[in-house]
Tab-separated table of C-alpha atoms and ligand atoms in Angstrom:
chain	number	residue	atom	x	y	z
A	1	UNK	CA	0.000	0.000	0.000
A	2	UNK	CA	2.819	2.622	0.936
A	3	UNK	CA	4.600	1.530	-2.042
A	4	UNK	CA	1.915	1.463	-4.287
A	5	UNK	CA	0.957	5.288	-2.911
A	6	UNK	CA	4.562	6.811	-3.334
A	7	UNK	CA	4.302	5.369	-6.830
A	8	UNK	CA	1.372	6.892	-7.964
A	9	UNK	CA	2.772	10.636	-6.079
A	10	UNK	CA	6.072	11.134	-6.676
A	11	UNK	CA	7.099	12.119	-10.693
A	12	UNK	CA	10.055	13.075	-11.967
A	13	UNK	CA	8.238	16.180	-13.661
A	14	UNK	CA	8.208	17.620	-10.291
A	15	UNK	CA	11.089	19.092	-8.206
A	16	UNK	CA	13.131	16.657	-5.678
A	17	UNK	CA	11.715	18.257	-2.682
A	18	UNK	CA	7.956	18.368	-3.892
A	19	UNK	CA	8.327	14.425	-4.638
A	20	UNK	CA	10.332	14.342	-1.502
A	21	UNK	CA	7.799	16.272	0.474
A	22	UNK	CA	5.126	13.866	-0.190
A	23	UNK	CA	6.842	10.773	0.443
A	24	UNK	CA	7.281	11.590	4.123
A	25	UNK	CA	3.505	12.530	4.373
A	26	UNK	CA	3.032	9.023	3.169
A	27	UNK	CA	5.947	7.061	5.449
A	28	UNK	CA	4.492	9.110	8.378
A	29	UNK	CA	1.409	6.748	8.211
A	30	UNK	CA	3.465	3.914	9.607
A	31	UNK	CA	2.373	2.695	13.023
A	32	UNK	CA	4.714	3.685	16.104
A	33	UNK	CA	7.152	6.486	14.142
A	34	UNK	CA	7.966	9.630	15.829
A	35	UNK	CA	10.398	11.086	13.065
A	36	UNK	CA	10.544	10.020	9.172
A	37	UNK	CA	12.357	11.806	6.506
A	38	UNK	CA	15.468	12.635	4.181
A	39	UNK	CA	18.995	13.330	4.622
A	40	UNK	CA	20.267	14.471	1.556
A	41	UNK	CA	24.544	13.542	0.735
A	42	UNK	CA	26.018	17.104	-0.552
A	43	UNK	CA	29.585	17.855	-0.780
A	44	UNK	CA	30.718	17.962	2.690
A	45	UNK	CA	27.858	16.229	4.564
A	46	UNK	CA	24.810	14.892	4.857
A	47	UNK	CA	22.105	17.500	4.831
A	48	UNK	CA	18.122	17.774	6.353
A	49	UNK	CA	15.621	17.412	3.923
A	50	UNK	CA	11.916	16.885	3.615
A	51	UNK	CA	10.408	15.315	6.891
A	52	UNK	CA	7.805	14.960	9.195
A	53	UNK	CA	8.233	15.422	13.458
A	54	UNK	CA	10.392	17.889	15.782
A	55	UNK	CA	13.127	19.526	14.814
A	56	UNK	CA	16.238	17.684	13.656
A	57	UNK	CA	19.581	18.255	13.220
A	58	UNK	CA	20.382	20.223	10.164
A	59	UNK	CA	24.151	19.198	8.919
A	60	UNK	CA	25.503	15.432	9.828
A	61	UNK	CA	29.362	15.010	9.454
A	62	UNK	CA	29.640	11.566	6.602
A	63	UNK	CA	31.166	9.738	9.844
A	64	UNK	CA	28.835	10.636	12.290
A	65	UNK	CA	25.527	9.089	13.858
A	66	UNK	CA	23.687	5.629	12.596
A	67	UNK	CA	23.354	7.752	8.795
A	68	UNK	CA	26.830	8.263	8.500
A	69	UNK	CA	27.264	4.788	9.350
A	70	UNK	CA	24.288	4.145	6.237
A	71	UNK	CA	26.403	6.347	4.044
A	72	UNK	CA	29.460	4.457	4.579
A	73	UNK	CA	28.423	1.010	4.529
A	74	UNK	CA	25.802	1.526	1.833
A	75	UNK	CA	23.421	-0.688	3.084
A	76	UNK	CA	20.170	-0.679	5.497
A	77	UNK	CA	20.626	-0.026	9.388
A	78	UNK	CA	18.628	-1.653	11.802
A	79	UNK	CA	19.342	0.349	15.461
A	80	UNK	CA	16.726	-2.208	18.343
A	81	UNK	CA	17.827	0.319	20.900
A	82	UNK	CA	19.524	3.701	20.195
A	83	UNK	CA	20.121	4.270	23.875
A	84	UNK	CA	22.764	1.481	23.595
A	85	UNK	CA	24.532	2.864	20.484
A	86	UNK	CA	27.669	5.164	21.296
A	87	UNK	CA	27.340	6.422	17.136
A	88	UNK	CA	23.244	7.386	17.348
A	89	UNK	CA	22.783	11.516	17.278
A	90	UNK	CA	19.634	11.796	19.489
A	91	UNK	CA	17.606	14.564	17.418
A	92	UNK	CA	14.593	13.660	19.477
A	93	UNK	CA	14.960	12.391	23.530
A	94	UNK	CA	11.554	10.028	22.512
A	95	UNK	CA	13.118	7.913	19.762
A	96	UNK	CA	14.083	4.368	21.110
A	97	UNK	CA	15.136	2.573	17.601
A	98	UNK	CA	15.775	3.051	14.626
A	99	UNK	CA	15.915	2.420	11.266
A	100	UNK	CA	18.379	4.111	7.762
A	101	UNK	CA	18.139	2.817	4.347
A	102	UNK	CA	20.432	4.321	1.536
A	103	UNK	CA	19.349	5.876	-1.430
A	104	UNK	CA	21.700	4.554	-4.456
A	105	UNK	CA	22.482	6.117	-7.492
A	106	UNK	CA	25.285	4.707	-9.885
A	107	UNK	CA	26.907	3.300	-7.069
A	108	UNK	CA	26.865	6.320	-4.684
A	109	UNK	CA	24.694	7.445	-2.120
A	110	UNK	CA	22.897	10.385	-2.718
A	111	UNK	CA	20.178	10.355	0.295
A	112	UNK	CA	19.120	8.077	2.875
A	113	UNK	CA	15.902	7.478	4.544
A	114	UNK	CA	15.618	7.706	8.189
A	115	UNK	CA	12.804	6.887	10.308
A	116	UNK	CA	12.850	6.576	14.404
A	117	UNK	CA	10.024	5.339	16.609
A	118	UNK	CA	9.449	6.030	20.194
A	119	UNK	CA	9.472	1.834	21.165
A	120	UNK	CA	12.389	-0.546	21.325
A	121	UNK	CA	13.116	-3.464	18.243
A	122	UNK	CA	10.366	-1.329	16.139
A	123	UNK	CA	11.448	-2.036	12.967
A	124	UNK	CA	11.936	-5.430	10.901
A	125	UNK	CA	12.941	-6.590	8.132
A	126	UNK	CA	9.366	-6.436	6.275
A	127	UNK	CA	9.869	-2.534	6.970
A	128	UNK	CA	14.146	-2.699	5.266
A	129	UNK	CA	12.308	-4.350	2.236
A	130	UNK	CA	9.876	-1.818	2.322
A	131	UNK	CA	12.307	0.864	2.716
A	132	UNK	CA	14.567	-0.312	0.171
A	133	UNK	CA	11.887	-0.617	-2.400
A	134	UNK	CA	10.661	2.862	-1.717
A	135	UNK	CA	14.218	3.787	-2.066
A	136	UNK	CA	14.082	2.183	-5.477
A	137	UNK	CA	11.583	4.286	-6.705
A	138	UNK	CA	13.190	7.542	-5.553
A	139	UNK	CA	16.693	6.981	-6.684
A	140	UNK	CA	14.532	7.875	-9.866
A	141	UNK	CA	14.278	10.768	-9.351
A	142	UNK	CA	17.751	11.766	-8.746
B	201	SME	N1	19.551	9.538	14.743
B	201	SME	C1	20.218	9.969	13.543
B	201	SME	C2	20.196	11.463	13.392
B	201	SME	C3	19.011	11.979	12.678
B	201	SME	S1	17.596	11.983	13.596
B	201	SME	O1	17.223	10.609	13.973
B	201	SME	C4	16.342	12.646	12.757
B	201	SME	C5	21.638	9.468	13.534
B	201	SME	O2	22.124	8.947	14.548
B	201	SME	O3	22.321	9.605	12.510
Protein backbone atom coordinates (compact mmCIF):
# COMPACT_ATOMS: atom_id res chain seq x y z
CA UNK A 1 0.00 0.00 0.00
CA UNK A 2 2.82 2.62 0.94
CA UNK A 3 4.60 1.53 -2.04
CA UNK A 4 1.92 1.46 -4.29
CA UNK A 5 0.96 5.29 -2.91
CA UNK A 6 4.56 6.81 -3.33
CA UNK A 7 4.30 5.37 -6.83
CA UNK A 8 1.37 6.89 -7.96
CA UNK A 9 2.77 10.64 -6.08
CA UNK A 10 6.07 11.13 -6.68
CA UNK A 11 7.10 12.12 -10.69
CA UNK A 12 10.06 13.07 -11.97
CA UNK A 13 8.24 16.18 -13.66
CA UNK A 14 8.21 17.62 -10.29
CA UNK A 15 11.09 19.09 -8.21
CA UNK A 16 13.13 16.66 -5.68
CA UNK A 17 11.72 18.26 -2.68
CA UNK A 18 7.96 18.37 -3.89
CA UNK A 19 8.33 14.43 -4.64
CA UNK A 20 10.33 14.34 -1.50
CA UNK A 21 7.80 16.27 0.47
CA UNK A 22 5.13 13.87 -0.19
CA UNK A 23 6.84 10.77 0.44
CA UNK A 24 7.28 11.59 4.12
CA UNK A 25 3.50 12.53 4.37
CA UNK A 26 3.03 9.02 3.17
CA UNK A 27 5.95 7.06 5.45
CA UNK A 28 4.49 9.11 8.38
CA UNK A 29 1.41 6.75 8.21
CA UNK A 30 3.47 3.91 9.61
CA UNK A 31 2.37 2.69 13.02
CA UNK A 32 4.71 3.69 16.10
CA UNK A 33 7.15 6.49 14.14
CA UNK A 34 7.97 9.63 15.83
CA UNK A 35 10.40 11.09 13.07
CA UNK A 36 10.54 10.02 9.17
CA UNK A 37 12.36 11.81 6.51
CA UNK A 38 15.47 12.63 4.18
CA UNK A 39 18.99 13.33 4.62
CA UNK A 40 20.27 14.47 1.56
CA UNK A 41 24.54 13.54 0.74
CA UNK A 42 26.02 17.10 -0.55
CA UNK A 43 29.58 17.86 -0.78
CA UNK A 44 30.72 17.96 2.69
CA UNK A 45 27.86 16.23 4.56
CA UNK A 46 24.81 14.89 4.86
CA UNK A 47 22.11 17.50 4.83
CA UNK A 48 18.12 17.77 6.35
CA UNK A 49 15.62 17.41 3.92
CA UNK A 50 11.92 16.88 3.62
CA UNK A 51 10.41 15.32 6.89
CA UNK A 52 7.80 14.96 9.19
CA UNK A 53 8.23 15.42 13.46
CA UNK A 54 10.39 17.89 15.78
CA UNK A 55 13.13 19.53 14.81
CA UNK A 56 16.24 17.68 13.66
CA UNK A 57 19.58 18.25 13.22
CA UNK A 58 20.38 20.22 10.16
CA UNK A 59 24.15 19.20 8.92
CA UNK A 60 25.50 15.43 9.83
CA UNK A 61 29.36 15.01 9.45
CA UNK A 62 29.64 11.57 6.60
CA UNK A 63 31.17 9.74 9.84
CA UNK A 64 28.83 10.64 12.29
CA UNK A 65 25.53 9.09 13.86
CA UNK A 66 23.69 5.63 12.60
CA UNK A 67 23.35 7.75 8.80
CA UNK A 68 26.83 8.26 8.50
CA UNK A 69 27.26 4.79 9.35
CA UNK A 70 24.29 4.15 6.24
CA UNK A 71 26.40 6.35 4.04
CA UNK A 72 29.46 4.46 4.58
CA UNK A 73 28.42 1.01 4.53
CA UNK A 74 25.80 1.53 1.83
CA UNK A 75 23.42 -0.69 3.08
CA UNK A 76 20.17 -0.68 5.50
CA UNK A 77 20.63 -0.03 9.39
CA UNK A 78 18.63 -1.65 11.80
CA UNK A 79 19.34 0.35 15.46
CA UNK A 80 16.73 -2.21 18.34
CA UNK A 81 17.83 0.32 20.90
CA UNK A 82 19.52 3.70 20.20
CA UNK A 83 20.12 4.27 23.87
CA UNK A 84 22.76 1.48 23.59
CA UNK A 85 24.53 2.86 20.48
CA UNK A 86 27.67 5.16 21.30
CA UNK A 87 27.34 6.42 17.14
CA UNK A 88 23.24 7.39 17.35
CA UNK A 89 22.78 11.52 17.28
CA UNK A 90 19.63 11.80 19.49
CA UNK A 91 17.61 14.56 17.42
CA UNK A 92 14.59 13.66 19.48
CA UNK A 93 14.96 12.39 23.53
CA UNK A 94 11.55 10.03 22.51
CA UNK A 95 13.12 7.91 19.76
CA UNK A 96 14.08 4.37 21.11
CA UNK A 97 15.14 2.57 17.60
CA UNK A 98 15.77 3.05 14.63
CA UNK A 99 15.92 2.42 11.27
CA UNK A 100 18.38 4.11 7.76
CA UNK A 101 18.14 2.82 4.35
CA UNK A 102 20.43 4.32 1.54
CA UNK A 103 19.35 5.88 -1.43
CA UNK A 104 21.70 4.55 -4.46
CA UNK A 105 22.48 6.12 -7.49
CA UNK A 106 25.28 4.71 -9.88
CA UNK A 107 26.91 3.30 -7.07
CA UNK A 108 26.86 6.32 -4.68
CA UNK A 109 24.69 7.45 -2.12
CA UNK A 110 22.90 10.39 -2.72
CA UNK A 111 20.18 10.35 0.29
CA UNK A 112 19.12 8.08 2.88
CA UNK A 113 15.90 7.48 4.54
CA UNK A 114 15.62 7.71 8.19
CA UNK A 115 12.80 6.89 10.31
CA UNK A 116 12.85 6.58 14.40
CA UNK A 117 10.02 5.34 16.61
CA UNK A 118 9.45 6.03 20.19
CA UNK A 119 9.47 1.83 21.16
CA UNK A 120 12.39 -0.55 21.33
CA UNK A 121 13.12 -3.46 18.24
CA UNK A 122 10.37 -1.33 16.14
CA UNK A 123 11.45 -2.04 12.97
CA UNK A 124 11.94 -5.43 10.90
CA UNK A 125 12.94 -6.59 8.13
CA UNK A 126 9.37 -6.44 6.28
CA UNK A 127 9.87 -2.53 6.97
CA UNK A 128 14.15 -2.70 5.27
CA UNK A 129 12.31 -4.35 2.24
CA UNK A 130 9.88 -1.82 2.32
CA UNK A 131 12.31 0.86 2.72
CA UNK A 132 14.57 -0.31 0.17
CA UNK A 133 11.89 -0.62 -2.40
CA UNK A 134 10.66 2.86 -1.72
CA UNK A 135 14.22 3.79 -2.07
CA UNK A 136 14.08 2.18 -5.48
CA UNK A 137 11.58 4.29 -6.70
CA UNK A 138 13.19 7.54 -5.55
CA UNK A 139 16.69 6.98 -6.68
CA UNK A 140 14.53 7.88 -9.87
CA UNK A 141 14.28 10.77 -9.35
CA UNK A 142 17.75 11.77 -8.75
N1 LIG B 1 19.55 9.54 14.74
C1 LIG B 1 20.22 9.97 13.54
C2 LIG B 1 20.20 11.46 13.39
C3 LIG B 1 19.01 11.98 12.68
S1 LIG B 1 17.60 11.98 13.60
O1 LIG B 1 17.22 10.61 13.97
C4 LIG B 1 16.34 12.65 12.76
C5 LIG B 1 21.64 9.47 13.53
O2 LIG B 1 22.12 8.95 14.55
O3 LIG B 1 22.32 9.61 12.51
Amino acid sequence: MILEQIKAIISKDYPLVSNLSNVTAVLNTLPNINWCGFYLVKEDALYLGPFQGEVACTKIPFKKGICGRCNQRKETIIIDNVLEDKDHIACSSASRSEIVTPIIKDNNVVALIDIDSPIFNRFSLEDKSLLEEVAKEIEKLF
